[in-house]
mmCIF file of C-alpha atoms and ligand atoms in Angstrom:
data_model
loop_
_atom_site.group_PDB
_atom_site.id
_atom_site.type_symbol
_atom_site.label_atom_id
_atom_site.label_comp_id
_atom_site.label_asym_id
_atom_site.label_seq_id
_atom_site.Cartn_x
_atom_site.Cartn_y
_atom_site.Cartn_z
ATOM 1 C CA UNK A 8 -30.670 31.490 -9.265
ATOM 2 C CA UNK A 9 -28.880 28.223 -8.444
ATOM 3 C CA UNK A 10 -27.739 26.181 -11.455
ATOM 4 C CA UNK A 11 -28.827 22.508 -11.378
ATOM 5 C CA UNK A 12 -25.277 21.143 -11.654
ATOM 6 C CA UNK A 13 -24.291 22.330 -8.189
ATOM 7 C CA UNK A 14 -25.801 23.159 -4.816
ATOM 8 C CA UNK A 15 -24.685 24.807 -1.582
ATOM 9 C CA UNK A 16 -24.644 22.883 1.729
ATOM 10 C CA UNK A 17 -23.465 24.577 4.963
ATOM 11 C CA UNK A 18 -22.116 27.339 2.742
ATOM 12 C CA UNK A 19 -19.962 24.919 0.713
ATOM 13 C CA UNK A 20 -20.360 24.109 -2.967
ATOM 14 C CA UNK A 21 -21.410 20.541 -3.820
ATOM 15 C CA UNK A 22 -21.092 19.353 -7.411
ATOM 16 C CA UNK A 23 -22.949 16.590 -9.223
ATOM 17 C CA UNK A 24 -21.843 13.004 -8.536
ATOM 18 C CA UNK A 25 -20.416 11.596 -11.763
ATOM 19 C CA UNK A 26 -20.147 7.906 -10.760
ATOM 20 C CA UNK A 27 -21.173 5.376 -13.405
ATOM 21 C CA UNK A 28 -23.851 2.718 -12.929
ATOM 22 C CA UNK A 29 -24.667 -0.321 -15.063
ATOM 23 C CA UNK A 30 -27.579 -2.548 -15.996
ATOM 24 C CA UNK A 31 -27.710 -5.700 -13.893
ATOM 25 C CA UNK A 32 -26.254 -8.113 -16.454
ATOM 26 C CA UNK A 33 -23.350 -5.755 -17.080
ATOM 27 C CA UNK A 34 -22.889 -5.335 -13.308
ATOM 28 C CA UNK A 35 -22.716 -9.116 -12.825
ATOM 29 C CA UNK A 36 -20.142 -9.454 -15.608
ATOM 30 C CA UNK A 37 -18.005 -6.574 -14.370
ATOM 31 C CA UNK A 38 -18.006 -7.739 -10.742
ATOM 32 C CA UNK A 39 -17.086 -11.286 -11.825
ATOM 33 C CA UNK A 40 -14.291 -10.032 -14.097
ATOM 34 C CA UNK A 41 -12.944 -7.741 -11.388
ATOM 35 C CA UNK A 42 -12.868 -10.622 -8.928
ATOM 36 C CA UNK A 43 -11.169 -12.951 -11.457
ATOM 37 C CA UNK A 44 -8.548 -10.299 -12.094
ATOM 38 C CA UNK A 45 -7.919 -9.545 -8.416
ATOM 39 C CA UNK A 46 -7.848 -13.234 -7.570
ATOM 40 C CA UNK A 47 -4.658 -13.511 -9.666
ATOM 41 C CA UNK A 48 -2.847 -11.007 -7.457
ATOM 42 C CA UNK A 49 -0.115 -12.527 -5.324
ATOM 43 C CA UNK A 50 2.574 -11.145 -3.074
ATOM 44 C CA UNK A 51 5.933 -12.022 -4.598
ATOM 45 C CA UNK A 52 9.466 -11.972 -3.225
ATOM 46 C CA UNK A 53 11.474 -12.244 -6.438
ATOM 47 C CA UNK A 54 11.581 -9.216 -8.686
ATOM 48 C CA UNK A 55 13.161 -8.396 -12.036
ATOM 49 C CA UNK A 56 15.272 -5.241 -12.102
ATOM 50 C CA UNK A 57 13.678 -4.195 -15.417
ATOM 51 C CA UNK A 58 12.962 -0.465 -15.593
ATOM 52 C CA UNK A 59 9.424 0.889 -15.269
ATOM 53 C CA UNK A 60 8.423 4.328 -16.575
ATOM 54 C CA UNK A 61 8.062 6.876 -13.758
ATOM 55 C CA UNK A 62 4.697 7.881 -15.301
ATOM 56 C CA UNK A 63 3.330 4.445 -14.353
ATOM 57 C CA UNK A 64 4.479 4.890 -10.753
ATOM 58 C CA UNK A 65 2.848 8.320 -10.711
ATOM 59 C CA UNK A 66 -0.446 6.910 -12.015
ATOM 60 C CA UNK A 67 -0.349 4.160 -9.390
ATOM 61 C CA UNK A 68 0.193 6.706 -6.620
ATOM 62 C CA UNK A 69 -2.501 9.021 -8.015
ATOM 63 C CA UNK A 70 -4.863 6.022 -7.804
ATOM 64 C CA UNK A 71 -3.867 5.345 -4.178
ATOM 65 C CA UNK A 72 -4.515 8.970 -3.408
ATOM 66 C CA UNK A 73 -8.162 8.627 -4.558
ATOM 67 C CA UNK A 74 -8.880 6.518 -1.440
ATOM 68 C CA UNK A 75 -11.437 7.879 1.013
ATOM 69 C CA UNK A 76 -9.978 9.454 4.160
ATOM 70 C CA UNK A 77 -11.228 10.919 7.456
ATOM 71 C CA UNK A 78 -12.599 14.432 6.736
ATOM 72 C CA UNK A 79 -10.809 14.163 3.373
ATOM 73 C CA UNK A 80 -7.479 15.005 5.020
ATOM 74 C CA UNK A 81 -5.601 12.547 2.744
ATOM 75 C CA UNK A 82 -3.093 11.936 5.559
ATOM 76 C CA UNK A 83 -0.437 10.169 3.483
ATOM 77 C CA UNK A 84 2.852 10.653 1.650
ATOM 78 C CA UNK A 85 4.234 8.140 -0.858
ATOM 79 C CA UNK A 86 8.024 8.253 -1.113
ATOM 80 C CA UNK A 87 9.385 6.683 -4.291
ATOM 81 C CA UNK A 88 12.931 5.380 -3.953
ATOM 82 C CA UNK A 89 14.827 4.486 -7.128
ATOM 83 C CA UNK A 90 18.314 5.600 -6.074
ATOM 84 C CA UNK A 91 20.532 2.510 -5.740
ATOM 85 C CA UNK A 92 22.478 3.727 -2.704
ATOM 86 C CA UNK A 93 19.279 4.624 -0.844
ATOM 87 C CA UNK A 94 17.714 1.255 -1.688
ATOM 88 C CA UNK A 95 20.830 -0.469 -0.342
ATOM 89 C CA UNK A 96 20.752 1.625 2.833
ATOM 90 C CA UNK A 97 17.077 0.702 3.328
ATOM 91 C CA UNK A 98 17.796 -2.977 2.698
ATOM 92 C CA UNK A 99 20.631 -3.075 5.239
ATOM 93 C CA UNK A 100 18.567 -1.265 7.890
ATOM 94 C CA UNK A 101 15.497 -3.458 7.242
ATOM 95 C CA UNK A 102 17.549 -6.650 7.423
ATOM 96 C CA UNK A 103 19.088 -5.517 10.708
ATOM 97 C CA UNK A 104 15.609 -5.111 12.250
ATOM 98 C CA UNK A 105 14.335 -8.299 10.636
ATOM 99 C CA UNK A 106 17.289 -10.346 11.965
ATOM 100 C CA UNK A 107 16.355 -9.149 15.450
ATOM 101 C CA UNK A 108 12.675 -9.908 14.810
ATOM 102 C CA UNK A 109 13.293 -13.418 13.515
ATOM 103 C CA UNK A 110 15.795 -14.282 16.271
ATOM 104 C CA UNK A 111 14.270 -12.499 19.304
ATOM 105 C CA UNK A 112 11.033 -10.606 18.765
ATOM 106 C CA UNK A 113 8.739 -13.083 17.012
ATOM 107 C CA UNK A 114 7.090 -15.858 19.028
ATOM 108 C CA UNK A 115 7.607 -19.520 18.140
ATOM 109 C CA UNK A 116 3.989 -19.683 17.043
ATOM 110 C CA UNK A 117 4.478 -16.695 14.718
ATOM 111 C CA UNK A 118 7.642 -18.191 13.201
ATOM 112 C CA UNK A 119 5.750 -21.423 12.746
ATOM 113 C CA UNK A 120 2.894 -19.583 11.014
ATOM 114 C CA UNK A 121 5.395 -18.047 8.550
ATOM 115 C CA UNK A 122 7.213 -21.277 7.653
ATOM 116 C CA UNK A 123 4.993 -22.130 4.683
ATOM 117 C CA UNK A 124 5.667 -18.690 3.128
ATOM 118 C CA UNK A 125 9.423 -19.233 2.979
ATOM 119 C CA UNK A 126 10.295 -15.834 4.471
ATOM 120 C CA UNK A 127 13.436 -14.992 6.401
ATOM 121 C CA UNK A 128 15.419 -11.910 7.434
ATOM 122 C CA UNK A 129 17.094 -11.541 4.018
ATOM 123 C CA UNK A 130 15.429 -8.907 1.844
ATOM 124 C CA UNK A 131 17.325 -8.789 -1.496
ATOM 125 C CA UNK A 132 14.150 -7.535 -3.227
ATOM 126 C CA UNK A 133 14.662 -4.171 -1.502
ATOM 127 C CA UNK A 134 17.637 -3.631 -3.823
ATOM 128 C CA UNK A 135 16.496 -5.593 -6.862
ATOM 129 C CA UNK A 136 13.056 -4.064 -7.469
ATOM 130 C CA UNK A 137 13.375 -0.877 -9.557
ATOM 131 C CA UNK A 138 11.249 1.097 -7.101
ATOM 132 C CA UNK A 139 10.427 1.073 -3.427
ATOM 133 C CA UNK A 140 7.301 2.932 -2.416
ATOM 134 C CA UNK A 141 7.486 3.863 1.252
ATOM 135 C CA UNK A 142 4.082 4.908 2.554
ATOM 136 C CA UNK A 143 4.013 7.387 5.433
ATOM 137 C CA UNK A 144 0.996 8.283 7.537
ATOM 138 C CA UNK A 145 0.563 11.848 8.743
ATOM 139 C CA UNK A 146 -1.109 11.850 12.193
ATOM 140 C CA UNK A 147 -1.201 15.658 12.180
ATOM 141 C CA UNK A 148 -0.447 18.678 9.999
ATOM 142 C CA UNK A 149 1.214 21.994 10.794
ATOM 143 C CA UNK A 150 -0.487 25.192 9.647
ATOM 144 C CA UNK A 151 1.442 28.256 8.469
ATOM 145 C CA UNK A 152 1.816 29.460 12.082
ATOM 146 C CA UNK A 153 3.299 26.105 13.136
ATOM 147 C CA UNK A 154 0.147 25.064 15.055
ATOM 148 C CA UNK A 155 -0.647 21.318 15.033
ATOM 149 C CA UNK A 156 -3.954 20.005 13.608
ATOM 150 C CA UNK A 157 -4.902 16.333 14.095
ATOM 151 C CA UNK A 158 -5.949 14.161 11.179
ATOM 152 C CA UNK A 159 -8.762 11.636 11.671
ATOM 153 C CA UNK A 160 -8.942 7.854 11.258
ATOM 154 C CA UNK A 161 -5.363 7.974 10.048
ATOM 155 C CA UNK A 162 -4.667 4.209 10.146
ATOM 156 C CA UNK A 163 -7.935 3.392 8.411
ATOM 157 C CA UNK A 164 -7.342 6.061 5.761
ATOM 158 C CA UNK A 165 -3.753 5.088 4.996
ATOM 159 C CA UNK A 166 -4.661 1.380 5.077
ATOM 160 C CA UNK A 167 -7.329 2.047 2.453
ATOM 161 C CA UNK A 168 -4.881 4.046 0.317
ATOM 162 C CA UNK A 169 -2.438 1.119 0.497
ATOM 163 C CA UNK A 170 -5.197 -1.225 -0.690
ATOM 164 C CA UNK A 171 -5.854 1.025 -3.665
ATOM 165 C CA UNK A 172 -2.099 1.209 -4.294
ATOM 166 C CA UNK A 173 -1.671 -2.573 -4.325
ATOM 167 C CA UNK A 174 -4.654 -2.952 -6.633
ATOM 168 C CA UNK A 175 -3.280 -0.284 -9.034
ATOM 169 C CA UNK A 176 0.113 -2.034 -9.073
ATOM 170 C CA UNK A 177 -1.597 -5.302 -10.007
ATOM 171 C CA UNK A 178 -3.696 -3.546 -12.659
ATOM 172 C CA UNK A 179 -0.501 -2.262 -14.306
ATOM 173 C CA UNK A 180 0.792 -5.843 -14.619
ATOM 174 C CA UNK A 181 3.373 -5.299 -11.914
ATOM 175 C CA UNK A 182 3.827 -6.984 -8.565
ATOM 176 C CA UNK A 183 4.591 -6.020 -4.994
ATOM 177 C CA UNK A 184 5.004 -7.304 -1.471
ATOM 178 C CA UNK A 185 3.555 -5.698 1.651
ATOM 179 C CA UNK A 186 6.727 -5.489 3.653
ATOM 180 C CA UNK A 187 6.596 -4.356 7.276
ATOM 181 C CA UNK A 188 10.108 -4.394 8.708
ATOM 182 C CA UNK A 189 9.416 -3.670 12.330
ATOM 183 C CA UNK A 190 10.088 -1.202 13.911
ATOM 184 C CA UNK A 191 10.099 1.050 10.840
ATOM 185 C CA UNK A 192 11.468 4.291 12.284
ATOM 186 C CA UNK A 193 14.695 3.870 10.271
ATOM 187 C CA UNK A 194 12.725 4.785 7.123
ATOM 188 C CA UNK A 195 11.842 8.195 8.566
ATOM 189 C CA UNK A 196 15.521 8.807 9.281
ATOM 190 C CA UNK A 197 16.948 7.548 5.988
ATOM 191 C CA UNK A 198 14.393 9.501 3.924
ATOM 192 C CA UNK A 199 14.627 12.543 6.234
ATOM 193 C CA UNK A 200 10.861 12.814 6.662
ATOM 194 C CA UNK A 201 9.314 15.635 8.701
ATOM 195 C CA UNK A 202 8.281 14.926 12.312
ATOM 196 C CA UNK A 203 4.571 14.629 11.415
ATOM 197 C CA UNK A 204 5.218 11.484 9.324
ATOM 198 C CA UNK A 205 5.448 7.853 10.470
ATOM 199 C CA UNK A 206 6.441 4.957 8.227
ATOM 200 C CA UNK A 207 3.396 2.742 7.544
ATOM 201 C CA UNK A 208 4.293 0.247 4.815
ATOM 202 C CA UNK A 209 7.169 -0.533 2.462
ATOM 203 C CA UNK A 210 6.334 -1.841 -1.011
ATOM 204 C CA UNK A 211 8.922 -2.977 -3.542
ATOM 205 C CA UNK A 212 7.392 -2.535 -7.010
ATOM 206 C CA UNK A 213 8.517 -4.219 -10.202
ATOM 207 C CA UNK A 214 7.938 -6.990 -12.686
ATOM 208 C CA UNK A 215 7.972 -10.444 -11.182
ATOM 209 C CA UNK A 216 11.252 -12.238 -11.917
ATOM 210 C CA UNK A 217 10.983 -14.912 -14.592
ATOM 211 C CA UNK A 218 9.791 -18.212 -13.118
ATOM 212 C CA UNK A 219 8.708 -16.776 -9.773
ATOM 213 C CA UNK A 220 7.260 -19.349 -7.420
ATOM 214 C CA UNK A 221 4.685 -18.418 -4.789
ATOM 215 C CA UNK A 222 3.347 -20.523 -1.913
ATOM 216 C CA UNK A 223 0.446 -22.773 -2.853
ATOM 217 C CA UNK A 224 -2.047 -21.167 -0.504
ATOM 218 C CA UNK A 225 -5.794 -20.798 -0.806
ATOM 219 C CA UNK A 226 -8.072 -17.853 -0.188
ATOM 220 C CA UNK A 227 -10.917 -18.404 2.243
ATOM 221 C CA UNK A 228 -14.137 -19.609 0.691
ATOM 222 C CA UNK A 229 -16.968 -17.067 0.348
ATOM 223 C CA UNK A 230 -18.987 -18.925 3.037
ATOM 224 C CA UNK A 231 -16.166 -18.376 5.514
ATOM 225 C CA UNK A 232 -15.948 -14.619 4.985
ATOM 226 C CA UNK A 233 -19.541 -13.541 4.342
ATOM 227 C CA UNK A 234 -22.448 -13.546 6.797
ATOM 228 C CA UNK A 235 -25.667 -12.269 5.334
ATOM 229 C CA UNK A 236 -28.288 -10.911 7.775
HETATM 230 N N1 IYR B 4 8.015 -8.620 8.748
HETATM 231 C C1 IYR B 4 8.674 -9.917 8.593
HETATM 232 C C2 IYR B 4 7.851 -11.071 9.031
HETATM 233 C C3 IYR B 4 6.610 -11.347 8.288
HETATM 234 C C4 IYR B 4 5.400 -11.151 8.914
HETATM 235 C C5 IYR B 4 4.241 -11.460 8.282
HETATM 236 I I1 IYR B 4 2.487 -11.241 9.296
HETATM 237 C C6 IYR B 4 4.257 -11.973 6.968
HETATM 238 O O1 IYR B 4 3.074 -12.276 6.319
HETATM 239 C C7 IYR B 4 5.467 -12.185 6.329
HETATM 240 C C8 IYR B 4 6.648 -11.862 6.997
HETATM 241 C C9 IYR B 4 9.170 -10.097 7.148
HETATM 242 O O2 IYR B 4 8.783 -9.284 6.282
HETATM 243 O O3 IYR B 4 9.889 -11.038 6.880
#
């Protein structure tokens, strides 16, 4: 006899979906509130060095790790850097790449597009923020015999996990910045990551510094981003 709280598909156990659903009025309220909350999220460049409990960082990363991924391979590793010397080493290496990017690699149009954000090659937040989360993608895995196995939709999967991560950081009342010092190979070296990992994104995490200013920019209007068929 098969119990009604699970079933077998292709020989694999499937359990009951436990997702919640709501009556329409509740759904409207919740979706509006969630938007209002997310609409307050901003990327910031000035952090306080105030401590954050490691348990919060763990919860944030557990949330990121709930993201969907190709064939459920969860092809990501989140490195948490709190060590001051390591943060400094990362800052110096990132600034070295960024100086090259700003002076040689980025086009005039790109530099022009960045002007209103007030960015430059200096990245003091990489030392100031209490934590750096360095996200690595894992294009393949090794099995116990050392044979390689590809992961699937790795960029999509890790991009989604980063979205969840950023949202969880905001939910905790903390702030971050999606920092992409390019090229990012130095992060693999400094953190001594295995050869199946590639740096994907670098996120300083902390409280916003007191009186943080952010650029006065607007999100696109709903009519510009939605097309209903
Ligand atoms: N990676 C550089 C440049 C940069 C690029 C984009 I696209 C931005 O939105 C902001 C900055 C830097 O972090 O300064």
